[in-house]
PDB file of C-alpha atoms in Angstrom:
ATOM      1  CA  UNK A1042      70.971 128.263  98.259  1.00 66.00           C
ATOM      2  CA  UNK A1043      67.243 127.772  97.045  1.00 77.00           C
ATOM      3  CA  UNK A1044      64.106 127.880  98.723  1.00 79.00           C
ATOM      4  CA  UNK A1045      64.078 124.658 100.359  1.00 78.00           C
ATOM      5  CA  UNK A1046      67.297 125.937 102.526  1.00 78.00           C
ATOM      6  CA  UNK A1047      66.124 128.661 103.570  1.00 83.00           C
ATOM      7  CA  UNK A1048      62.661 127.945 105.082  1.00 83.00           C
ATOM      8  CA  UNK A1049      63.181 127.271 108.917  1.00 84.00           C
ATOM      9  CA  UNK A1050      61.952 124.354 110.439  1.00 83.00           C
ATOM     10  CA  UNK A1051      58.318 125.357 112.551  1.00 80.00           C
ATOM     11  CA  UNK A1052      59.908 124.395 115.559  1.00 85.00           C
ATOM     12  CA  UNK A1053      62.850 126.412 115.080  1.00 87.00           C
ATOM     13  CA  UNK A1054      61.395 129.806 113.925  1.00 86.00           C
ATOM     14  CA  UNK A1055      60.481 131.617 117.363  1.00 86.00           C
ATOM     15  CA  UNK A1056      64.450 131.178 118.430  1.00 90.00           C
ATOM     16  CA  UNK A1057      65.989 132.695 115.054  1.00 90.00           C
ATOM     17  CA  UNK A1058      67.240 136.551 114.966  1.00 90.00           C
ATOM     18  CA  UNK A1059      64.032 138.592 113.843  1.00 91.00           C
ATOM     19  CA  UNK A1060      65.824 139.906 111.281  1.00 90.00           C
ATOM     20  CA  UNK A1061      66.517 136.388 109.262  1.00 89.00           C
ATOM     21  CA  UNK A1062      62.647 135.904 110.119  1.00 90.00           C
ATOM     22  CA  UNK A1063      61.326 139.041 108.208  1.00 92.00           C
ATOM     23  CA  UNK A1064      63.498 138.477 105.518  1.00 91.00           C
ATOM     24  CA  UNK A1065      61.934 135.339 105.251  1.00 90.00           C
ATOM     25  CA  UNK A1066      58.575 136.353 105.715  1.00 91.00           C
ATOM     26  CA  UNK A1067      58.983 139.653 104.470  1.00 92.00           C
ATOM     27  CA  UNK A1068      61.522 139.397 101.716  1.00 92.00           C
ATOM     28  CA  UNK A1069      61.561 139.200  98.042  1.00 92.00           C
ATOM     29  CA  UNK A1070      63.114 135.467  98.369  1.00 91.00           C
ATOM     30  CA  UNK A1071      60.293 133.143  96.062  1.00 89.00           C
ATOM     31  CA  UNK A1072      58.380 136.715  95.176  1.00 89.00           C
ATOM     32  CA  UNK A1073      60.975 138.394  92.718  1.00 81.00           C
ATOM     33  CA  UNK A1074      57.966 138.555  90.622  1.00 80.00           C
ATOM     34  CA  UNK A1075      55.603 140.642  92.720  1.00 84.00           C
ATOM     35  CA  UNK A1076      58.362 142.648  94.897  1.00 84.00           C
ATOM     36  CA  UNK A1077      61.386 144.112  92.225  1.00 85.00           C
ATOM     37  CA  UNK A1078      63.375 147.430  92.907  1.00 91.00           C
ATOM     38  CA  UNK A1079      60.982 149.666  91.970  1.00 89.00           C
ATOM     39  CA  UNK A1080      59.037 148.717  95.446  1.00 91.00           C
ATOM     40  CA  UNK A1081      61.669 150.050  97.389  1.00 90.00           C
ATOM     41  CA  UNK A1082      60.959 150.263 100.753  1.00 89.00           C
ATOM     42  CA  UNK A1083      57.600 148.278 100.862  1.00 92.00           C
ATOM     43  CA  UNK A1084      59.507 144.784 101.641  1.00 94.00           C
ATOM     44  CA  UNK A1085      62.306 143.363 103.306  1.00 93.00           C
ATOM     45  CA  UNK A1086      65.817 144.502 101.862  1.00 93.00           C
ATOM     46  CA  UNK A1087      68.571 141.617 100.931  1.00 92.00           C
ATOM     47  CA  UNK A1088      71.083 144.047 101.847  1.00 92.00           C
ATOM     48  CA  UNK A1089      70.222 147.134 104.441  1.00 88.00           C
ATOM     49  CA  UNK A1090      73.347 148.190 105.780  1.00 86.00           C
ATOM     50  CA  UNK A1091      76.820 148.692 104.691  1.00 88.00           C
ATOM     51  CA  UNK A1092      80.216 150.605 105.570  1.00 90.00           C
ATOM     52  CA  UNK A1093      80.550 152.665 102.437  1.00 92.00           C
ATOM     53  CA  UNK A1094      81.106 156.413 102.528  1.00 92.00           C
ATOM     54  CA  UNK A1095      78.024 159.235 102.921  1.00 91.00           C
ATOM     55  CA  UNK A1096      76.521 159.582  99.311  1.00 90.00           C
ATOM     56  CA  UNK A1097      78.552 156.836  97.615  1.00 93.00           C
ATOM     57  CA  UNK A1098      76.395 155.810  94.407  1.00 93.00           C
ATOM     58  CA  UNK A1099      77.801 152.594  94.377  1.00 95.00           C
ATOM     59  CA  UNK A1100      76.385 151.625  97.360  1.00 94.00           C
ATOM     60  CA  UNK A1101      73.188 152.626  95.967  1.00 94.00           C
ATOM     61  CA  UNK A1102      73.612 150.975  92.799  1.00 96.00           C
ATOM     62  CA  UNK A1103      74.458 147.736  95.151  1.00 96.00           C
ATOM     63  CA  UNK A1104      70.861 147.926  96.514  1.00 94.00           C
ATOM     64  CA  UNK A1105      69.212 148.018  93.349  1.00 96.00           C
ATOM     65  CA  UNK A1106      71.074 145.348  92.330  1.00 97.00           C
ATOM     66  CA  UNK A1107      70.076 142.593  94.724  1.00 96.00           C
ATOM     67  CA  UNK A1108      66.536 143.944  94.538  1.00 95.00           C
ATOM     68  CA  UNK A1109      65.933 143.346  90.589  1.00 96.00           C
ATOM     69  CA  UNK A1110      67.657 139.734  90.511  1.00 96.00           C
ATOM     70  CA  UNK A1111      64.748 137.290  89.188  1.00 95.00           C
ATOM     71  CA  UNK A1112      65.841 134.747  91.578  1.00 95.00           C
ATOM     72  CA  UNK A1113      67.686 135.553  94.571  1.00 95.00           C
ATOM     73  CA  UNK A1114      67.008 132.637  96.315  1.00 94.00           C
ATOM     74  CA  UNK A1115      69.550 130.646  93.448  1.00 96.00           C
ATOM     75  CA  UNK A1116      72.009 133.630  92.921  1.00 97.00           C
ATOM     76  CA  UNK A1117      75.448 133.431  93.955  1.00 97.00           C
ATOM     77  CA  UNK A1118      77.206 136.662  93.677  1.00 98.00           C
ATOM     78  CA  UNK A1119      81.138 137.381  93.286  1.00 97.00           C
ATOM     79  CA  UNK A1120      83.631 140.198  93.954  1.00 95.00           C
ATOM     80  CA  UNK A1121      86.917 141.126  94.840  1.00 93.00           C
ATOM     81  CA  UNK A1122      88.977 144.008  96.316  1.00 90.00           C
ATOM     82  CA  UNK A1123      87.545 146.998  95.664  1.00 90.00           C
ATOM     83  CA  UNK A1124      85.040 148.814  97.477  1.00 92.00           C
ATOM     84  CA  UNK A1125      81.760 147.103  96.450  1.00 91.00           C
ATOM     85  CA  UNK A1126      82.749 144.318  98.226  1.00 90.00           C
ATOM     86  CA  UNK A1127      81.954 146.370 101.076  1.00 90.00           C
ATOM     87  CA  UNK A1128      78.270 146.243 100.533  1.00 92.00           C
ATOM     88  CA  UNK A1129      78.227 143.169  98.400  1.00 94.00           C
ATOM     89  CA  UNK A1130      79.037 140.796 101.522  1.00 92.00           C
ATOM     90  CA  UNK A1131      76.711 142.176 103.964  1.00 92.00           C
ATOM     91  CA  UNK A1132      73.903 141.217 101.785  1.00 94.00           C
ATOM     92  CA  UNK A1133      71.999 137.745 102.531  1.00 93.00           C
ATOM     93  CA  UNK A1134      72.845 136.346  99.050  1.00 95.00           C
ATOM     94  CA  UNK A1135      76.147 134.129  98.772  1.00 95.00           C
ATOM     95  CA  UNK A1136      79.328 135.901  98.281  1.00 96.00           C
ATOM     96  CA  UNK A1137      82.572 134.712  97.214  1.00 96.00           C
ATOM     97  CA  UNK A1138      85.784 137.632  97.205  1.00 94.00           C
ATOM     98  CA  UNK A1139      87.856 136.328  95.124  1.00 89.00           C
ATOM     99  CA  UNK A1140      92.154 137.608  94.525  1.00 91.00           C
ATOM    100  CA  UNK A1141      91.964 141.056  92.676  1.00 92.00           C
ATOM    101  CA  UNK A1142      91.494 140.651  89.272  1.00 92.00           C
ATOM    102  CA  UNK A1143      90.403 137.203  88.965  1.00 95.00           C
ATOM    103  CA  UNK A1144      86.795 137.634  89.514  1.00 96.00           C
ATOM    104  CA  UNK A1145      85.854 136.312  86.215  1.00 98.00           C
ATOM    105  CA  UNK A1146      87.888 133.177  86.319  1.00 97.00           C
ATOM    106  CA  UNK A1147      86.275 132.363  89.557  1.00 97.00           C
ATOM    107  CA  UNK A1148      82.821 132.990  88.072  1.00 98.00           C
ATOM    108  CA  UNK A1149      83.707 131.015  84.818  1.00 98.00           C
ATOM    109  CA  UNK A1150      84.291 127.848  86.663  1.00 98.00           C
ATOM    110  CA  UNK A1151      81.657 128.489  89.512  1.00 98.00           C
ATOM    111  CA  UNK A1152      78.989 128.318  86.596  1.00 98.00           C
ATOM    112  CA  UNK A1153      80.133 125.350  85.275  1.00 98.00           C
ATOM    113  CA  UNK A1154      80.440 123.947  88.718  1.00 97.00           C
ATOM    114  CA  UNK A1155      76.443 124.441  89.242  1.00 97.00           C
ATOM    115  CA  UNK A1156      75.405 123.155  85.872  1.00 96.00           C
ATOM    116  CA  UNK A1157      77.311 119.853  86.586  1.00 97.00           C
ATOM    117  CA  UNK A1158      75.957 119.891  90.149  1.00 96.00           C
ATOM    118  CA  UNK A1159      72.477 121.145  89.344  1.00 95.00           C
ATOM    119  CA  UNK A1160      71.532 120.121  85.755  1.00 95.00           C
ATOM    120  CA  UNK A1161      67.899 120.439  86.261  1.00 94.00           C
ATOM    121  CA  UNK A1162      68.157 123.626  88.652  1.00 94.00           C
ATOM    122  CA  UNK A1163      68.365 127.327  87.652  1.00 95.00           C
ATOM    123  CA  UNK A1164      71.477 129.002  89.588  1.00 96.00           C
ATOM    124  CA  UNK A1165      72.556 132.463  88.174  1.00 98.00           C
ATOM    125  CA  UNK A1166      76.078 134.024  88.825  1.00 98.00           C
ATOM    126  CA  UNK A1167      76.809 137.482  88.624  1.00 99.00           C
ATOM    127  CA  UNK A1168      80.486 138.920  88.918  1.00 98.00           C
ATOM    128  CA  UNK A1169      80.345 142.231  90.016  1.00 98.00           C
ATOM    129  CA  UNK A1170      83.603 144.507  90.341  1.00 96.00           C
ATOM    130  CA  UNK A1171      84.895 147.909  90.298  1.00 96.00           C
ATOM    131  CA  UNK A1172      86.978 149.464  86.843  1.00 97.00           C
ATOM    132  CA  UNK A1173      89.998 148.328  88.173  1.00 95.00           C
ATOM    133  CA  UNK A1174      89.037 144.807  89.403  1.00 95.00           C
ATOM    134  CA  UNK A1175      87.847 144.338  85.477  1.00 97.00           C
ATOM    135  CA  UNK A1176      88.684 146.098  83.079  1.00 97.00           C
ATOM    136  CA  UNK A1177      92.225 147.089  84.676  1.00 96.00           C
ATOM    137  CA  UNK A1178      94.262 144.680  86.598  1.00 96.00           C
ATOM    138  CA  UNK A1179      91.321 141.564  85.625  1.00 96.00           C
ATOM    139  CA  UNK A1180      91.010 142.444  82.337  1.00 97.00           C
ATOM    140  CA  UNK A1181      92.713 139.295  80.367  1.00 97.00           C
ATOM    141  CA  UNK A1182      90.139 137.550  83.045  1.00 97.00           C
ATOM    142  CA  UNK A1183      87.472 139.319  81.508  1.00 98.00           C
ATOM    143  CA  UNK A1184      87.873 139.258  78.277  1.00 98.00           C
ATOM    144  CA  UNK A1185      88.700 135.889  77.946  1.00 98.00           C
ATOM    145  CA  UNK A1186      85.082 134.646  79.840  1.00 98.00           C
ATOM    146  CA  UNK A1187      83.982 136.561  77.236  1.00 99.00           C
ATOM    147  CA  UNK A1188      85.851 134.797  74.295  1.00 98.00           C
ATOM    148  CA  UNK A1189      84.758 131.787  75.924  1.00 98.00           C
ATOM    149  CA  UNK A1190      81.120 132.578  75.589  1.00 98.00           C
ATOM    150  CA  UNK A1191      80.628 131.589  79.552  1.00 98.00           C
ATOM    151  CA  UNK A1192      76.817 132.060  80.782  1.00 98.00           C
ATOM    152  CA  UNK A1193      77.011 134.631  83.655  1.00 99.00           C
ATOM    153  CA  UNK A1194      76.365 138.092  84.116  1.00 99.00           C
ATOM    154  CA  UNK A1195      79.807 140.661  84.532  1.00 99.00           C
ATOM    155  CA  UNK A1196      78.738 144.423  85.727  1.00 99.00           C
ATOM    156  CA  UNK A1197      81.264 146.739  86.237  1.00 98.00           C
ATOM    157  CA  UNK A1198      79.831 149.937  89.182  1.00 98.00           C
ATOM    158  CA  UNK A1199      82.708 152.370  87.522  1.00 98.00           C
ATOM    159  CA  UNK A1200      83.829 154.818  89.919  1.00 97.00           C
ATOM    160  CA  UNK A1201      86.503 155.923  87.141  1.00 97.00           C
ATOM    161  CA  UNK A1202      88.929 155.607  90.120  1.00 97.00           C
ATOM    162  CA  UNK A1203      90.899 153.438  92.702  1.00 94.00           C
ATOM    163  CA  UNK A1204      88.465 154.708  95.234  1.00 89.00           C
ATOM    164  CA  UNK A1205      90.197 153.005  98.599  1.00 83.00           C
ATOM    165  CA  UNK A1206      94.028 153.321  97.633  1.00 88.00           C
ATOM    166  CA  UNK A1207      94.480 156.840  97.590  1.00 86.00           C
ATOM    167  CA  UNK A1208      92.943 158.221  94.381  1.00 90.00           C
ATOM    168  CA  UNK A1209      95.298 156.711  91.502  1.00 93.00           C
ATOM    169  CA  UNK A1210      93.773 156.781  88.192  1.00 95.00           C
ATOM    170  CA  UNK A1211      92.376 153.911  86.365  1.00 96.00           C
ATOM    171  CA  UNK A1212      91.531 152.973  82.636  1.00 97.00           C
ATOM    172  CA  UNK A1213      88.129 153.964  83.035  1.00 98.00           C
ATOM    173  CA  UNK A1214      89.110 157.565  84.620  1.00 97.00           C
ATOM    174  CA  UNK A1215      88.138 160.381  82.005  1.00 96.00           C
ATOM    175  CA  UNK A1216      91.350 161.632  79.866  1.00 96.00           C
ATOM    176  CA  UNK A1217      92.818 164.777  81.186  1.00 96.00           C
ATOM    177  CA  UNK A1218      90.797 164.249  84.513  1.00 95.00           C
ATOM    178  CA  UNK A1219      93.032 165.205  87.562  1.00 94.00           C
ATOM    179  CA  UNK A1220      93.295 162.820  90.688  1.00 92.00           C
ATOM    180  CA  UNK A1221      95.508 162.572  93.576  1.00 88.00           C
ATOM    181  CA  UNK A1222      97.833 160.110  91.773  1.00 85.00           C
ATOM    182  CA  UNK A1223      97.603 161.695  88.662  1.00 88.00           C
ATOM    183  CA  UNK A1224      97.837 165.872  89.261  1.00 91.00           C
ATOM    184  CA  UNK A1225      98.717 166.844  85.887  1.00 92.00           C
ATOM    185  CA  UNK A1226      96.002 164.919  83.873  1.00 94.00           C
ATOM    186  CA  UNK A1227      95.345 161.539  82.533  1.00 95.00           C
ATOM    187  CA  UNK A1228      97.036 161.159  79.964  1.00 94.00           C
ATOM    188  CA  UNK A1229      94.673 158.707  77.777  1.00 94.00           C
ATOM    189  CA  UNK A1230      91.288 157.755  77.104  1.00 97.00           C
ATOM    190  CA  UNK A1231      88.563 155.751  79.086  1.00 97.00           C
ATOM    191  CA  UNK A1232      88.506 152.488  77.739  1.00 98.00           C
ATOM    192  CA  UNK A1233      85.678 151.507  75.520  1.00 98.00           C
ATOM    193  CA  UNK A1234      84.149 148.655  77.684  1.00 98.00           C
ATOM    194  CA  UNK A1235      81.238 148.400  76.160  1.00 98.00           C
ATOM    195  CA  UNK A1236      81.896 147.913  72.789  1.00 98.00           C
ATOM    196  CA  UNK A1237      85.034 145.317  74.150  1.00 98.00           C
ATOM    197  CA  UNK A1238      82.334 143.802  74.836  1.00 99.00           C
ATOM    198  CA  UNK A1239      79.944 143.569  71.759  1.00 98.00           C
ATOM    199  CA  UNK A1240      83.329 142.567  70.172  1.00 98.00           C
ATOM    200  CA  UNK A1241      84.228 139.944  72.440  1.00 98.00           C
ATOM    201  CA  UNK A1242      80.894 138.236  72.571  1.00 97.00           C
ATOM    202  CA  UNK A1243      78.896 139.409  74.816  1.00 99.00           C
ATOM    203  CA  UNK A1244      75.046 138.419  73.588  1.00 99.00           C
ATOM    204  CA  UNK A1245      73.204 141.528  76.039  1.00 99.00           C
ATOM    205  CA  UNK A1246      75.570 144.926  76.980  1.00 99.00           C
ATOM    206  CA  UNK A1247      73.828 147.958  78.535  1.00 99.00           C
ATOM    207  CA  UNK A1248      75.917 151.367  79.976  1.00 98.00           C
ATOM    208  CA  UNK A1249      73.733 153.513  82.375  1.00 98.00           C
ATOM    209  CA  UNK A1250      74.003 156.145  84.838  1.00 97.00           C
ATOM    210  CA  UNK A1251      71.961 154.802  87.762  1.00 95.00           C
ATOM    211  CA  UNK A1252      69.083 157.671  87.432  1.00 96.00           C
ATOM    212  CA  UNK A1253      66.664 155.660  86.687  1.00 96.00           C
ATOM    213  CA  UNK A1254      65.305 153.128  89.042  1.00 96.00           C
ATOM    214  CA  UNK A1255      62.662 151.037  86.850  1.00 96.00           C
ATOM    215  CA  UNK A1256      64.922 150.921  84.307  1.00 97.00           C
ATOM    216  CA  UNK A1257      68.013 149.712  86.218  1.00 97.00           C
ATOM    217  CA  UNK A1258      65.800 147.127  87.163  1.00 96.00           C
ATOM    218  CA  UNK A1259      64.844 145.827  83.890  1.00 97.00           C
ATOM    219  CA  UNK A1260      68.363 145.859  83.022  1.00 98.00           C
ATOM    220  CA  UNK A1261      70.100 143.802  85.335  1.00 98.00           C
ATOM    221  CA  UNK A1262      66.518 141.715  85.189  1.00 97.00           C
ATOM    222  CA  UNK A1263      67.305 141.351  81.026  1.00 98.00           C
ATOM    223  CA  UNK A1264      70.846 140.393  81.445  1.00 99.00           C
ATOM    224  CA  UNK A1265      70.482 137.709  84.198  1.00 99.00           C
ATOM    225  CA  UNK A1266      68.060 136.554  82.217  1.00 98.00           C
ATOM    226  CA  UNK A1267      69.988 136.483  78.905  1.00 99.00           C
ATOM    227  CA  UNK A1268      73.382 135.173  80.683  1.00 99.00           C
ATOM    228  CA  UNK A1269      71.249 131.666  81.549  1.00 98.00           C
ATOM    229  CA  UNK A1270      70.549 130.656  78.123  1.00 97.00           C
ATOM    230  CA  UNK A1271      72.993 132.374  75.842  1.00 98.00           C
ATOM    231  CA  UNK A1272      76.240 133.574  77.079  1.00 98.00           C
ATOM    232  CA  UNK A1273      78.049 136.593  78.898  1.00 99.00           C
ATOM    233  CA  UNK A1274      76.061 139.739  79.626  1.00 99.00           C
ATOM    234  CA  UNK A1275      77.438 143.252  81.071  1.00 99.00           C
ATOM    235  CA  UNK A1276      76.048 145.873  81.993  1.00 99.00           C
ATOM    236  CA  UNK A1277      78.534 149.089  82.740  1.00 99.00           C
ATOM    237  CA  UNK A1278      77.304 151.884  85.231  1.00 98.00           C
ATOM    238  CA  UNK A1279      78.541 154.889  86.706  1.00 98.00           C
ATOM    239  CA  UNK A1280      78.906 154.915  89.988  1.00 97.00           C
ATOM    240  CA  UNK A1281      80.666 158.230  90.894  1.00 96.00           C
ATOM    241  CA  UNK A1282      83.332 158.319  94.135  1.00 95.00           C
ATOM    242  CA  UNK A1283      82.107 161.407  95.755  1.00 95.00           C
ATOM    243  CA  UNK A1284      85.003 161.166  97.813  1.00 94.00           C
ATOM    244  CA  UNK A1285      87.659 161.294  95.040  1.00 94.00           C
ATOM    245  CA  UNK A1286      85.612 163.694  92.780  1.00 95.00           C
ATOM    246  CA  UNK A1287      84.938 166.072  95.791  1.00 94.00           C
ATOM    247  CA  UNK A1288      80.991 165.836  94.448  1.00 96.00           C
ATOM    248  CA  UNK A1289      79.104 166.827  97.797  1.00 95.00           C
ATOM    249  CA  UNK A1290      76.759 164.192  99.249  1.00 94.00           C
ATOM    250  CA  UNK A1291      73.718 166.196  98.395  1.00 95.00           C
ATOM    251  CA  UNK A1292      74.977 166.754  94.720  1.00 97.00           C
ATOM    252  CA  UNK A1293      75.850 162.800  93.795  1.00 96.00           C
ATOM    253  CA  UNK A1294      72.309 162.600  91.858  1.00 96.00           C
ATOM    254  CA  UNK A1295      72.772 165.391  90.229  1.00 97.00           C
ATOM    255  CA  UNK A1296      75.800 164.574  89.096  1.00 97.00           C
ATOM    256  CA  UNK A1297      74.981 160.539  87.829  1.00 97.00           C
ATOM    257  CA  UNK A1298      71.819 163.165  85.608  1.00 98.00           C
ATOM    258  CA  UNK A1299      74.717 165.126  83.990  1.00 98.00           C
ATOM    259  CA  UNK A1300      77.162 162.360  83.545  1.00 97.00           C
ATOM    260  CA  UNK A1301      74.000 160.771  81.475  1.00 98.00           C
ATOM    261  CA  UNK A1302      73.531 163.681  79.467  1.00 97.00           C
ATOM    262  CA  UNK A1303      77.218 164.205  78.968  1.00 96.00           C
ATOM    263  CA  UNK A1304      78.746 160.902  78.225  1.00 95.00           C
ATOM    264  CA  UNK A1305      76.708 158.374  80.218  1.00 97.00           C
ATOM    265  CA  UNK A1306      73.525 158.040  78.197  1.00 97.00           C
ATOM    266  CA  UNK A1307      71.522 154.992  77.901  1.00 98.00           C
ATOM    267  CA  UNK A1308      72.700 152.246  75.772  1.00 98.00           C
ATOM    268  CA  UNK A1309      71.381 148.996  74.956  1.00 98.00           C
ATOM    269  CA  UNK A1310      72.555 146.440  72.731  1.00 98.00           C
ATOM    270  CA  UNK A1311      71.259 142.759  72.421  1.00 98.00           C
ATOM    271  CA  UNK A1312      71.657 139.946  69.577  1.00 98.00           C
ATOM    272  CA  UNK A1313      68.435 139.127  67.930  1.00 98.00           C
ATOM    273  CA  UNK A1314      68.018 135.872  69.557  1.00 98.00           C
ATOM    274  CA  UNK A1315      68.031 137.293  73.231  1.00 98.00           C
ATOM    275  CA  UNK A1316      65.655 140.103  72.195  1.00 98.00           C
ATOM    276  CA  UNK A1317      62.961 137.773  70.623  1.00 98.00           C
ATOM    277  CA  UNK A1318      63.764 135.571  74.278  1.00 98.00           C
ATOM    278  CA  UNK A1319      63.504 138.328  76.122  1.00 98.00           C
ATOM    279  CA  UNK A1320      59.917 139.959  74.597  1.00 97.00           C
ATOM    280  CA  UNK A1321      58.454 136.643  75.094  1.00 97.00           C
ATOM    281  CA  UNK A1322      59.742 136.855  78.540  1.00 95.00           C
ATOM    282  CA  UNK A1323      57.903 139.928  79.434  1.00 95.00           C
ATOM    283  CA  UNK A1324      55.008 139.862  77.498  1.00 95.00           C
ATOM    284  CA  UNK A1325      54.018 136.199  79.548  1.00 92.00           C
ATOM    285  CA  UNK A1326      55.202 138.487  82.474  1.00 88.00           C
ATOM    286  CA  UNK A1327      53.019 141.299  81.381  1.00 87.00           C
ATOM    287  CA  UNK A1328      50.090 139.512  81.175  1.00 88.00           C
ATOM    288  CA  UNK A1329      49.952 137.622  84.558  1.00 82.00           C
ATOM    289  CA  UNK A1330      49.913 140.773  86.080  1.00 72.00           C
TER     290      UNK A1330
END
């Protein structure tokens, strides 16, 4: 994708759906610096619809997601099975689902692909998967674009559950938590996937409970950001399954507030490279403003 691609021909304009129209002329395609997520509402949505479940935080997290992305325009996203994919391909950003697990691998040689094929272009990747698509059953894929120091962006929207095959538990499920698949307990803890991370390389991790719009933003701003010039980012947030959790729809912000104060609190961790990049970054940002 980029710019040039997606501006329609004059002649062609009046004859294309309305929608592809306003997201052209209304969207934050070319503008991610005047339109971000915490404008909401005021501007043409990359992704405004979806199949997920009443009050599924993921979904939400989804939409904040494509709206903080510095360049959307020259973003290719990836997923697999899981149910973010749900929301992740209706948005009007390039998706690739890739086999369960492997979402990493895929991402690993899709950046290198673009570098070779675009040396003098920008084009950010972001793998994007579930607990179980990562740090589960693609976890050796994970870890090792990790090892290899690969320049993308991993987030994992933990539901701490296999939301759409019937409630088992996962790595990231709380210990002694009960599910459908697991009635007497888990029996182990959640895996520590942040600091995996930190240990594995990773030169910008962040772990947030999505109650804070301006400051998801910045996050998944930072780590794009950091992934094009120094290696793998991740950023881990909870993103509850109502549906699994029996949290009622009008209670799933409440509960992402007391996950945060519970176990879910903001963390932040960069190496002192990225964080020197990334004040320059936003102070030149800061003061075009």
């Amino acid at each position: 994708m980029g710019l040039r691609y997606l501006q329609p021909a004059p002649g062609f304009k009046e004859y294309l759906p309305k929608d592809y129209v306003d997201l052209i002329d209304f969207g934050p395609f070319g503008k991610s610096d005047q339109l971000d997520a915490t404008k909401l509402g005021q501007f043409k949505e990359i992704v405004e619809e979806h199949p997920m479940c009443a009050g599924c935080f993921m979904a939400y997290f989804v939409r904040v997601f494509y709206a903080s992305l510095p360049n959307p325009e020259d973003t290719i996203v990836l997923g697999t099975a899981g149910c973010a994919r749900l929301a992740l391909s209706q948005a009007a950003v390039p998706f690739i689902y890739g086999n369960y697990g492997d979402t990493n691998a895929v991402a690993s040689g899709l950046t290198r692909a673009l570098k070779l094929r675009f040396p003098d272009k920008t084009k950010d990747v972001v793998a994007i998967a579930g607990d179980g698509g990562l740090m589960d059953i693609g976890f050796s894929m994970t870890m090792h674009s990790w090892f290899r120091r690969e320049k993308f962006t991993t987030i994992m929207v933990d539901n701490e559950v296999y939301g759409n095959t019937g409630g088992q538990e996962s790595g990231m499920s709380p210990k002694g938590v009960q599910l459908k698949m697991a009635p007497k307990g888990k029996k182990f803890d959640k895996i520590p996937a942040t600091e995996l991370a930190k240990q594995a390389g990773c030169v910008y991790v962040a772990k947030l409970s999505p109650t804070n719009v301006k400051r998801m933003a910045k996050v998944i701003r930072r780590a794009v950001l950091a992934a094009r010039e120094f290696g793998p980012t991740f950023i881990h947030a909870y993103t509850s399954c109502n549906i699994e959790y029996s949290i009622p729809t009008e209670e799933v912000l409440k509960d992402a507030r007391e996950r945060e104060k519970k176990d879910f609190g903001f963390e932040e961790y960069m190496t002192d490279e990225v964080r020197q990049y990334l004040e320059e970054i936003e102070k030149k940002e800061k003061a075009n403003k």
